[in-house]
XYZ file of C-alpha atoms in Angstrom:
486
model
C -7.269 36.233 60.631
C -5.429 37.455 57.364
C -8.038 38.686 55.093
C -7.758 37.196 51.134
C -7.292 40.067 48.780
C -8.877 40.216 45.683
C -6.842 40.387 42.451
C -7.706 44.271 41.851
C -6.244 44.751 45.345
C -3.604 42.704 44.764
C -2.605 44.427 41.031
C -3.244 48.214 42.720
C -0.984 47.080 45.928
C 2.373 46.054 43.737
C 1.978 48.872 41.056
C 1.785 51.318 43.905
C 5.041 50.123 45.697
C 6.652 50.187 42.376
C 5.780 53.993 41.191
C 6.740 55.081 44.697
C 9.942 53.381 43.978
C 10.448 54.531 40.420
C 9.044 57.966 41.423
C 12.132 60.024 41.049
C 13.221 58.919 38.011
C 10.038 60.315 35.774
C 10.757 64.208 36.489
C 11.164 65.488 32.492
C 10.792 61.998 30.855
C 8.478 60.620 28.402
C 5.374 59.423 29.926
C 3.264 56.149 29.008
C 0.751 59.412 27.443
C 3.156 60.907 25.951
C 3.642 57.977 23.943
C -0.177 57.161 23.255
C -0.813 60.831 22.368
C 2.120 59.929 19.565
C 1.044 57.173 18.250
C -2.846 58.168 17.847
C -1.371 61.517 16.106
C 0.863 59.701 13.910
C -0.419 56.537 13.296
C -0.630 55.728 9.737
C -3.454 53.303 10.438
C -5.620 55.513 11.964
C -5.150 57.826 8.738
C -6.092 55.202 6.257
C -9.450 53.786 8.846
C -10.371 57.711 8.696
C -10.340 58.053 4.919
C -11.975 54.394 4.275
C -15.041 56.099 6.824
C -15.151 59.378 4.885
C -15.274 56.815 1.728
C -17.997 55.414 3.610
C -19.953 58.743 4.576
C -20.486 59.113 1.212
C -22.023 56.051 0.078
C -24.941 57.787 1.980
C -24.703 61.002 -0.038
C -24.724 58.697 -3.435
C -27.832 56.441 -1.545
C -29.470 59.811 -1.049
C -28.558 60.989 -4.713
C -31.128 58.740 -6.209
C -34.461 60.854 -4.693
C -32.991 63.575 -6.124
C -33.340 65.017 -10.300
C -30.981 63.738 -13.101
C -30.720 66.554 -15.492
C -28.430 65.635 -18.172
C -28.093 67.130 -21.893
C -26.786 66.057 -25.378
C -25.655 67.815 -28.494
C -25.536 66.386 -31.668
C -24.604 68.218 -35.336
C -24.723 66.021 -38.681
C -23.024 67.474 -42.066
C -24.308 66.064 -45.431
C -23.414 66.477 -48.917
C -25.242 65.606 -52.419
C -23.907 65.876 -56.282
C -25.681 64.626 -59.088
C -22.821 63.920 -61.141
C -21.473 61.779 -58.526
C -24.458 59.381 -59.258
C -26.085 60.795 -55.312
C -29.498 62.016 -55.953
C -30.070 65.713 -54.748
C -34.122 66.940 -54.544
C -33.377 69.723 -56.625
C -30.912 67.882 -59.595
C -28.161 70.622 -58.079
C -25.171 69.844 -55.853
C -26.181 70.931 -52.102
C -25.272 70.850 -48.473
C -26.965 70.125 -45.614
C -25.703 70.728 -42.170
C -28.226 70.192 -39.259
C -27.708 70.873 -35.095
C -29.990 69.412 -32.291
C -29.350 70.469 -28.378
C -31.479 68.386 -25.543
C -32.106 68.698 -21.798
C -34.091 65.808 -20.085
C -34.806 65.661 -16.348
C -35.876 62.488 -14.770
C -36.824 61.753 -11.334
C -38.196 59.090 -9.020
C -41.294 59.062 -7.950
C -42.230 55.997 -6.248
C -40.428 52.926 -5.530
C -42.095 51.413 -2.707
C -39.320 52.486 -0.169
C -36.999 50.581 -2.180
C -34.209 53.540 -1.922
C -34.950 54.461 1.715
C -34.055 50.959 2.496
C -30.520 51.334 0.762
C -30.276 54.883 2.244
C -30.803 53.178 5.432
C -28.065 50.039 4.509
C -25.655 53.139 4.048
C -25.935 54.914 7.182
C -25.443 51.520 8.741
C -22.288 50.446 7.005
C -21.170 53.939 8.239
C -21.914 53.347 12.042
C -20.151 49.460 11.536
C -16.879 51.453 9.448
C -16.898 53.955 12.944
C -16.717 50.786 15.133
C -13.910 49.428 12.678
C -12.047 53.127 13.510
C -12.678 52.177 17.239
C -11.015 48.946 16.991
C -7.835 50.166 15.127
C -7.775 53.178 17.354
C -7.759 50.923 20.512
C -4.742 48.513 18.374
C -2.680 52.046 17.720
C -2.510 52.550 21.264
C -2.056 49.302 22.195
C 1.141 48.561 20.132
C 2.229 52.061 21.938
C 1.864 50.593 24.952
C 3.096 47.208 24.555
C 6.415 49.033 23.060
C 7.017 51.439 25.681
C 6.555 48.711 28.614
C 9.322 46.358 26.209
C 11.662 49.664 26.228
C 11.218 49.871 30.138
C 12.156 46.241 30.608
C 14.736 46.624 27.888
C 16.595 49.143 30.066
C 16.370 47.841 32.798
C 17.339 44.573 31.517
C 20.460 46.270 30.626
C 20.943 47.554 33.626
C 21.037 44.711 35.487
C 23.109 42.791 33.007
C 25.782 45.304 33.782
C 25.803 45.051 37.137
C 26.112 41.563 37.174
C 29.206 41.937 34.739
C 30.848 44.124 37.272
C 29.922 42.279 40.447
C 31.357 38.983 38.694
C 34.637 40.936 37.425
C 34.966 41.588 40.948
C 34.444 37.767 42.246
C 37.011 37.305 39.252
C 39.310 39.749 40.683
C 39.309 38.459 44.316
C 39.372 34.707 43.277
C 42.558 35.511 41.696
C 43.892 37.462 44.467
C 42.855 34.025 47.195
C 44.595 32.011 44.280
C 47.594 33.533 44.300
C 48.075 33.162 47.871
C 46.921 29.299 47.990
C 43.440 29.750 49.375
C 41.430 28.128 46.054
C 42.641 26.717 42.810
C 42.448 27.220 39.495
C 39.173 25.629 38.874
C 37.340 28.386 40.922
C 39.564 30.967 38.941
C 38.566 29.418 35.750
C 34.709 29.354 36.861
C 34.723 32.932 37.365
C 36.049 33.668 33.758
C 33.176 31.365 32.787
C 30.211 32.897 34.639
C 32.069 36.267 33.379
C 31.755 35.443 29.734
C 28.834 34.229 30.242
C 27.574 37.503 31.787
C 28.996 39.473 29.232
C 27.177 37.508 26.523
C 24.069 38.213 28.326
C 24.817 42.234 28.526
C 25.144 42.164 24.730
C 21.567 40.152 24.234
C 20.268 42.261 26.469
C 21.608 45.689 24.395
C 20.260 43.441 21.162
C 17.009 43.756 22.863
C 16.793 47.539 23.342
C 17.604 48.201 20.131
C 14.962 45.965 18.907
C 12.307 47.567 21.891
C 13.761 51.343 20.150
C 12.888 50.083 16.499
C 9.251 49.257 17.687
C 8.716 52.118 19.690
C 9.523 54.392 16.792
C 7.343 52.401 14.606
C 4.024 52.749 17.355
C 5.241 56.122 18.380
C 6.858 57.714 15.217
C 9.863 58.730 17.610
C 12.693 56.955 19.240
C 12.190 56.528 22.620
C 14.140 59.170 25.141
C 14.252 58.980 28.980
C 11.436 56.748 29.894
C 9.321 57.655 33.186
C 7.782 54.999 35.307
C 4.079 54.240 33.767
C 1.625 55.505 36.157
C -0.843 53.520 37.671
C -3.004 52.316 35.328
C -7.356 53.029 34.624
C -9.025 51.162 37.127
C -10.553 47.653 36.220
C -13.784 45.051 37.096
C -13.611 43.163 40.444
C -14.756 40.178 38.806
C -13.715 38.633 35.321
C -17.787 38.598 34.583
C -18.256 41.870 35.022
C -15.132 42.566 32.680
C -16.699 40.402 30.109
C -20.276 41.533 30.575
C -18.623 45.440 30.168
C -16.846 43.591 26.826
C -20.312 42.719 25.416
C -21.539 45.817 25.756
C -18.399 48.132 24.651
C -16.052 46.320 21.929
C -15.975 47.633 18.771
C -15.752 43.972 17.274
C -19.228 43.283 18.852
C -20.998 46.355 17.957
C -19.451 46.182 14.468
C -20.996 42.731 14.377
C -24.430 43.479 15.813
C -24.197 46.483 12.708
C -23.556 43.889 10.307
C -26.886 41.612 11.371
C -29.073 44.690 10.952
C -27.918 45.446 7.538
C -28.307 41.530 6.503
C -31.753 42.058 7.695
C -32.330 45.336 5.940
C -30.919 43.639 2.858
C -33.279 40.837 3.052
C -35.815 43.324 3.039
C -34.267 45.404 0.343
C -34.285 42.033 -2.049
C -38.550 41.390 -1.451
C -38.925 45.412 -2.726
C -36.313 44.825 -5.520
C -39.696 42.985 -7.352
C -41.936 45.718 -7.055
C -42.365 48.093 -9.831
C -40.571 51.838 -10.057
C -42.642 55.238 -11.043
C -40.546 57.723 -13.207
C -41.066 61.326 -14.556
C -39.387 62.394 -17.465
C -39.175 65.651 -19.601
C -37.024 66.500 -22.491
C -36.630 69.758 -24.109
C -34.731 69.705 -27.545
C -34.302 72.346 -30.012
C -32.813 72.339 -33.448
C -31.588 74.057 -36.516
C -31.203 73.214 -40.090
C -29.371 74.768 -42.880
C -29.263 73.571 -46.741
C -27.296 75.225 -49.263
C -27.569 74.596 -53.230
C -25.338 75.451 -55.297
C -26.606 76.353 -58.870
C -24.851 78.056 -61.630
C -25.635 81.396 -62.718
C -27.426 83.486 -62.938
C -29.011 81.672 -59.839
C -25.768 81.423 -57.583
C -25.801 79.575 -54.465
C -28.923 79.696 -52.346
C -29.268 78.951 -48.517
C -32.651 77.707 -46.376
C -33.011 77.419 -42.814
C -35.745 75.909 -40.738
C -35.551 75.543 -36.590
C -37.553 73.472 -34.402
C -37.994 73.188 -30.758
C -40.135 71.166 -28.630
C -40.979 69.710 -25.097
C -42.245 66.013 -23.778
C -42.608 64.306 -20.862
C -44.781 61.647 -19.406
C -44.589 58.606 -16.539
C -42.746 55.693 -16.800
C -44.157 52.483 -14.576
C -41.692 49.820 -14.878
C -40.593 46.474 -13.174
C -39.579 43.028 -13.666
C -42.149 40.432 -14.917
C -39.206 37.243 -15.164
C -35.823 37.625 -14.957
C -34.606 33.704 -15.321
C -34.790 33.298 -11.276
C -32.524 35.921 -10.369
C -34.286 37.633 -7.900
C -35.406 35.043 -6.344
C -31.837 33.502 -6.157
C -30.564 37.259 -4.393
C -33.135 36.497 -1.906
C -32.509 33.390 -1.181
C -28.716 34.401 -0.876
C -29.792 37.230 1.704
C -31.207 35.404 4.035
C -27.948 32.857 3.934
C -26.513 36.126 4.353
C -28.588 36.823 7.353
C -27.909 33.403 8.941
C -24.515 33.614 8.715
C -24.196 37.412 10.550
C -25.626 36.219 13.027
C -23.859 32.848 13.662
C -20.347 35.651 13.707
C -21.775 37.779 15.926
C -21.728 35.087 18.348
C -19.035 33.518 17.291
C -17.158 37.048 17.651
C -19.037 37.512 21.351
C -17.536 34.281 21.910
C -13.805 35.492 20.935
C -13.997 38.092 22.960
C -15.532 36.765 26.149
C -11.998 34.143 25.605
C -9.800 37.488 25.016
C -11.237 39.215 27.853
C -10.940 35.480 30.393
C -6.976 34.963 28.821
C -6.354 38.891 29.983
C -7.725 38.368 33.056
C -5.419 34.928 33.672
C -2.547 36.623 32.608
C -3.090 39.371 34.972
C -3.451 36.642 37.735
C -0.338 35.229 36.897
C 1.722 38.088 36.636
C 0.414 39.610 39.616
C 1.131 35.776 41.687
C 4.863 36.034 39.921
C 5.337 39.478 41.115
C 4.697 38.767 44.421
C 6.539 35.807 44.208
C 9.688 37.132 43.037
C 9.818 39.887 45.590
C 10.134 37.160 48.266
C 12.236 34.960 46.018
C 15.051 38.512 45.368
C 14.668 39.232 49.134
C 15.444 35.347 49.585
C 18.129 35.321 47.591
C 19.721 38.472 48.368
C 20.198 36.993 52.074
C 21.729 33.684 50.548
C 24.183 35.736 48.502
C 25.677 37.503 51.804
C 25.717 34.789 53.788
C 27.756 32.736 50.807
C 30.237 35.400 50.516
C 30.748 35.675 54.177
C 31.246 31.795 54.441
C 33.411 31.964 51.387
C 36.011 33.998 53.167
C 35.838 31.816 56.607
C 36.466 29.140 53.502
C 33.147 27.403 53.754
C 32.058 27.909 50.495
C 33.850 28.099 47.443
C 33.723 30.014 44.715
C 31.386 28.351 42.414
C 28.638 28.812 45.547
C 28.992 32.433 45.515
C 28.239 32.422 42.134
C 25.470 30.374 41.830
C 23.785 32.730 44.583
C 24.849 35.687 42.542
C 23.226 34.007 39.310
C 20.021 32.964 41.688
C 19.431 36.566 42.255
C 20.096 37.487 39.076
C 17.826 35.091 37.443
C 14.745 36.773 40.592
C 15.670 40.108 39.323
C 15.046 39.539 35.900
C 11.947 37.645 36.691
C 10.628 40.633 38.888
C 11.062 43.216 35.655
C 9.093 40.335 33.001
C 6.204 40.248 35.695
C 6.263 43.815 36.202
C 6.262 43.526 32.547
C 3.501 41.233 32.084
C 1.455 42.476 35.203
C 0.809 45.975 33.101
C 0.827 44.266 29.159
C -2.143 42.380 30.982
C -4.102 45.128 32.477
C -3.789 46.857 29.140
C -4.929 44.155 27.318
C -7.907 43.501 29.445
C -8.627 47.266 28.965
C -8.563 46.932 24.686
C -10.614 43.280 25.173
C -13.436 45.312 27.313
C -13.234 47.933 24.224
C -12.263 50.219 27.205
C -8.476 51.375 25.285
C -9.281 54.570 23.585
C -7.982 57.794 24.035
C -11.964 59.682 24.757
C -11.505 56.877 28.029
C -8.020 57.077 28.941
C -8.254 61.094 28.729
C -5.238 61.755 26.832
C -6.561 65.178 26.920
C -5.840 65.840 23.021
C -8.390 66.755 20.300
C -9.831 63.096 19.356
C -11.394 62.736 15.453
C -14.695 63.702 15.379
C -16.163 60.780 12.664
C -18.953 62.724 12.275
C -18.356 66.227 11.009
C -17.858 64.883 7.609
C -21.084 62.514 8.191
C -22.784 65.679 8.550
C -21.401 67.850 5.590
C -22.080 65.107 2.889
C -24.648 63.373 4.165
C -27.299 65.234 2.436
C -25.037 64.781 -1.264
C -24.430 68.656 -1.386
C -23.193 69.911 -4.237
C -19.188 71.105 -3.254
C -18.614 74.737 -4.262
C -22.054 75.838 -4.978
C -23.984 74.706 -2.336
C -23.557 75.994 1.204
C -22.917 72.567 2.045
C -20.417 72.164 -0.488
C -18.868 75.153 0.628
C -18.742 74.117 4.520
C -17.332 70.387 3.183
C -14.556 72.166 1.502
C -13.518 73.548 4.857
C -13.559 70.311 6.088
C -11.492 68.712 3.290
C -8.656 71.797 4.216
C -8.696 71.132 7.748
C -8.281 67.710 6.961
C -5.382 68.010 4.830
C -3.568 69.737 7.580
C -3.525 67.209 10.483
C-alpha cells in the first residue's frame, strides 16, 4: 500500500531533486545568504527602525530625568538714572546713578508623587520593548523583499532561457518546413504557421528579457547590488508538520503580536498612570541669590562725584505640596479616554492574532498548491516531452503536420514554464510561512553576521547619564562613533 506523504515530505522531496539538479551551477555564485546578509547590511529601513528605537531608549532616560535635581540659575543687572532738572526726583536733590546686579541658583527636586513617575518610567521601557518588536518586523520584511527578489531573478533567467530555446527549436521547425515545402511535402499554410509561432516566440523572449531587467531593478533595491551569477537556493529552514502548530508557533513568535500584547500593558499602565495624575506632588526647593549695588552722585565741587556700594546674599528653601482640587473635568475625561484606550488594545491584539493566524493558513495553502503544481508539472513536461517526439516522428512518415508539432512544442513549453513559477511559488511560500510564524530573521536563519544589538544603547542611556562628563556619557559616546561607522 502507497503510504500518503505529508506536505513537509512532499516540499523537502521536490526541493531536494531540484538542488541536486541545479548543484553544479552554484560553485562561485551569489547565494540566497549572500543576498540576505546584503540587504540586512544595507537596508535603509532597518537604519531608520534603529534610530526611531534609540529615539525611543531615551524617552526612558528623560522618564528617569524627573527623580533626579533641576539646578538652574538666572542673572539679572538693572541700570538707573535720576536728574533733578529733568523734573525726576533724586533722594539727594543731585543727579545720580544707580546700577544694581543679582545672580541666583535654585535646586528643586521631587520628593513624593505617589509612584506617579515610576509609572511613566515604566510606560517608557515598554514603548521601548514594543519599538524592538517593530525592528523585528521590518527586519523580517528586509529579508523578505531579498528573498522574494532573488527567487524572481532565478525564474527571470531561467525564463529567458527557455524562451530562447524555444526561438531556436521553432527557427529550426521553420527551417525544415521550408525545406518539405519546397519539395511538395506541405504547403504554405504550415510554412506560414511556423513564421507565426516564430514571432510569436520571439515576442515572448523579449517579455521575458523585460522581466529580468525588472527582477535586476528589485534585487538592487532589496540587496543594494545588481544581481551576478545566481546559485541554486539551498534547501530551505525546516517548517511545522501541521498548519496549527505553524500558527500556534505564530502566536507565540511574531513581532506584530508581541508588539500588540506591549501595547495592552502600556494602556493598562496608562489607566493607572491617569487615577495617580489626581494625587498631590511633594517638592523641595532652595535658592541661593546674591547681589550688588552701586550708586553714584554726582555733585559739583568741591564735593565731586561720590560712589556707595551695598551687597547682599541670601539662602531659602522650603516644601511645596501641590495638586489639583478642579480642573473643569479634565482628568476625569483622560481617564475615561484611557480606559477606551484600553478597550480598544485589546480588541487589536486580537484582531492582529487574528491576521496573522489568516497570514500564516494563506502561506500554508500556497505552499500546498505549489508543491501539488510542482509535482504536477513534472509529469505533465515528462508527458509532453514524449508527445513532442512522437509528433515529429509522425510528421516525417506525414502523419502529422506541421501545426501538430508545434502545438506539442508550445505544450511543453507552456509545462516548462509552469514547473519554474511553482518552483517559484513552492519557495516564495515557505518563506512567507517562515516571516508569518515571526521565524524570518537573520539570529534564526544564521546568516552568521554581527546582528544589531538593540540594547547596548538601552543600557548606556537608560540611566539619563550625562554625555562627556559622566562615565556613562563617556561609554555612550563610544557608542554614538561606532554607530556612525556601520
Amino acid at each position: 500500500m502507497t503510504q500518503k506523504l505529508t506536505l513537509k515530505q512532499r516540499v523537502a522531496g521536490s526541493l531536494a531533486a531540484m538542488t541536486v539538479a541545479l548543484s553544479p551551477l552554484a560553485a562561485g555564485a551569489e547565494t540566497l545568504s549572500d543576498a540576505m546578509v546584503s540587504a540586512y547590511k544595507t537596508s535603509g529601513l532597518l537604519t531608520q527602525q534603529r534610530a526611531l528605537l534609540r529615539a525611543e531608549d531615551e524617552n526612558v532616560a528623560v522618564a528617569v530625568s524627573a527623580l533626579r535635581p533641576v539646578i538652574s540659575y538666572s542673572a539679572q543687572t538693572n541700570l538707573g538714572y535720576s536728574d533733578p532738572d529733568l523734573r525726576r526726583t533724586s533722594p539727594t536733590g543731585l543727579p545720580s546713578e544707580t546700577w544694581s546686579g543679582t545672580l541666583a541658583l535654585s535646586a528643586q527636586l521631587l520628593l513624593f508623587d505617589f509612584g506617579a513617575t515610576d509609572k511613566r518610567i515604566e510606560i517608557a521601557r515598554e514603548n521601548v520593548m514594543m519599538a524592538r518588536e517593530a525592528l523585528v518586523g521590518v527586519e523580517q520584511n528586509v529579508l523578505l523583499n531579498a528573498v522574494t527578489a532573488y527567487l524572481n531573478v532565478l525564474s527571470a533567467n531561467e525564463s529567458v532561457a527557455l524562451q530562447a530555446n524555444s526561438v531556436r527549436l521553432i527557427t529550426q521547425e521553420l527551417r525544415a518546413a521550408r525545406d518539405r515545402f519546397e519539395v511538395g511535402e506541405i504547403t504554405q499554410t504550415d510554412v506560414s504557421l511556423a513564421e507565426a509561432r516564430l514571432a510569436a516566440a520571439r515576442a515572448a523572449e523579449a517579455s521575458a528579457q523585460g522581466n529580468l531587467m525588472v527582477a535586476r531593478e528589485a534585487y538592487k533595491a532589496a540587496t543594494g547590488h545588481y544581481p551576478g551569477r545566481l546559485s541554486p537556493p539551498p534547501a530551505p529552514p525546516s517548517i511545522p508538520s501541521t498548519v496549527e502548530a505553524a500558527k500556534a508557533q505564530a502566536r507565540g513568535r511574531h513581532p506584530d503580536i508581541l508588539a500588540s500584547q506591549r501595547a495592552v500593558s502600556i494602556s493598562d499602565m496608562s489607566v493607572e498612570l491617569s487615577k495617580l495624575s489626581t494625587m498631590p506632588t511633594l517638592t523641595a526647593n532652595v535658592t541661593a541669590q546674591t547681589g550688588v549695588s552701586t550708586t553714584t552722585t554726582y555733585a559739583p565741587a568741591p564735593v565731586g562725584t561720590t560712589t556707595s556700594n551695598r551687597n547682599s546674599a541670601g539662602v531659602s528653601g522650603g516644601l511645596t505640596l501641590s495638586g489639583p482640587i478642579y480642573s473643569g473635568g479634565r482628568l476625569s475625561a483622560l481617564y475615561r479616554q484611557a480606559l477606551a484606550q484600553s478597550e480598544a488594545s485589546r480588541a487589536a491584539l486580537l484582531v492582529t492574532v487574528q491576521g496573522i493566524e489568516q497570514t500564516v493558513g494563506n502561506a500554508w495553502a500556497q505552499l500546498s498548491i505549489a508543491s501539488a503544481s510542482l509535482q504536477a508539472t513534472d509529469r505533465q513536461i515528462r508527458a509532453s516531452r514524449v508527445a513532442l517526439r512522437g509528433a515529429r516522428e509522425e510528421a516525417t512518415l506525414g502523419a502529422r503536420t506541421t501545426l501538430d508539432v508545434l502545438n506539442a512544442e508550445q505544450e511543453l513549453l507552456d509545462a516548462l514554464a509552469s514547473q519554474i513559477q511553482a518552483r517559484s511559488d513552492q519557495y516564495a511560500a515557505i518563506y512567507n510561512l517562515l516571516a508569518a510564524m515571526g521565524l524570518l530573521t537573520a539570529e534564526h536563519l544564521r546568516l552568521g553576521i554581527a546582528t544589531y544589538d538593540p540594547s547596548a544603547y538601552y543600557n548606556a542611556v537608560q540611566d539619563a547619564p550625562l554625555r562627556v562628563v559622566s562615565p556613562q556619557g563617556e561609554k555612550l559616546e563610544h557608542i554614538l562613533e561606532a554607530l556612525g561607522k556601520r
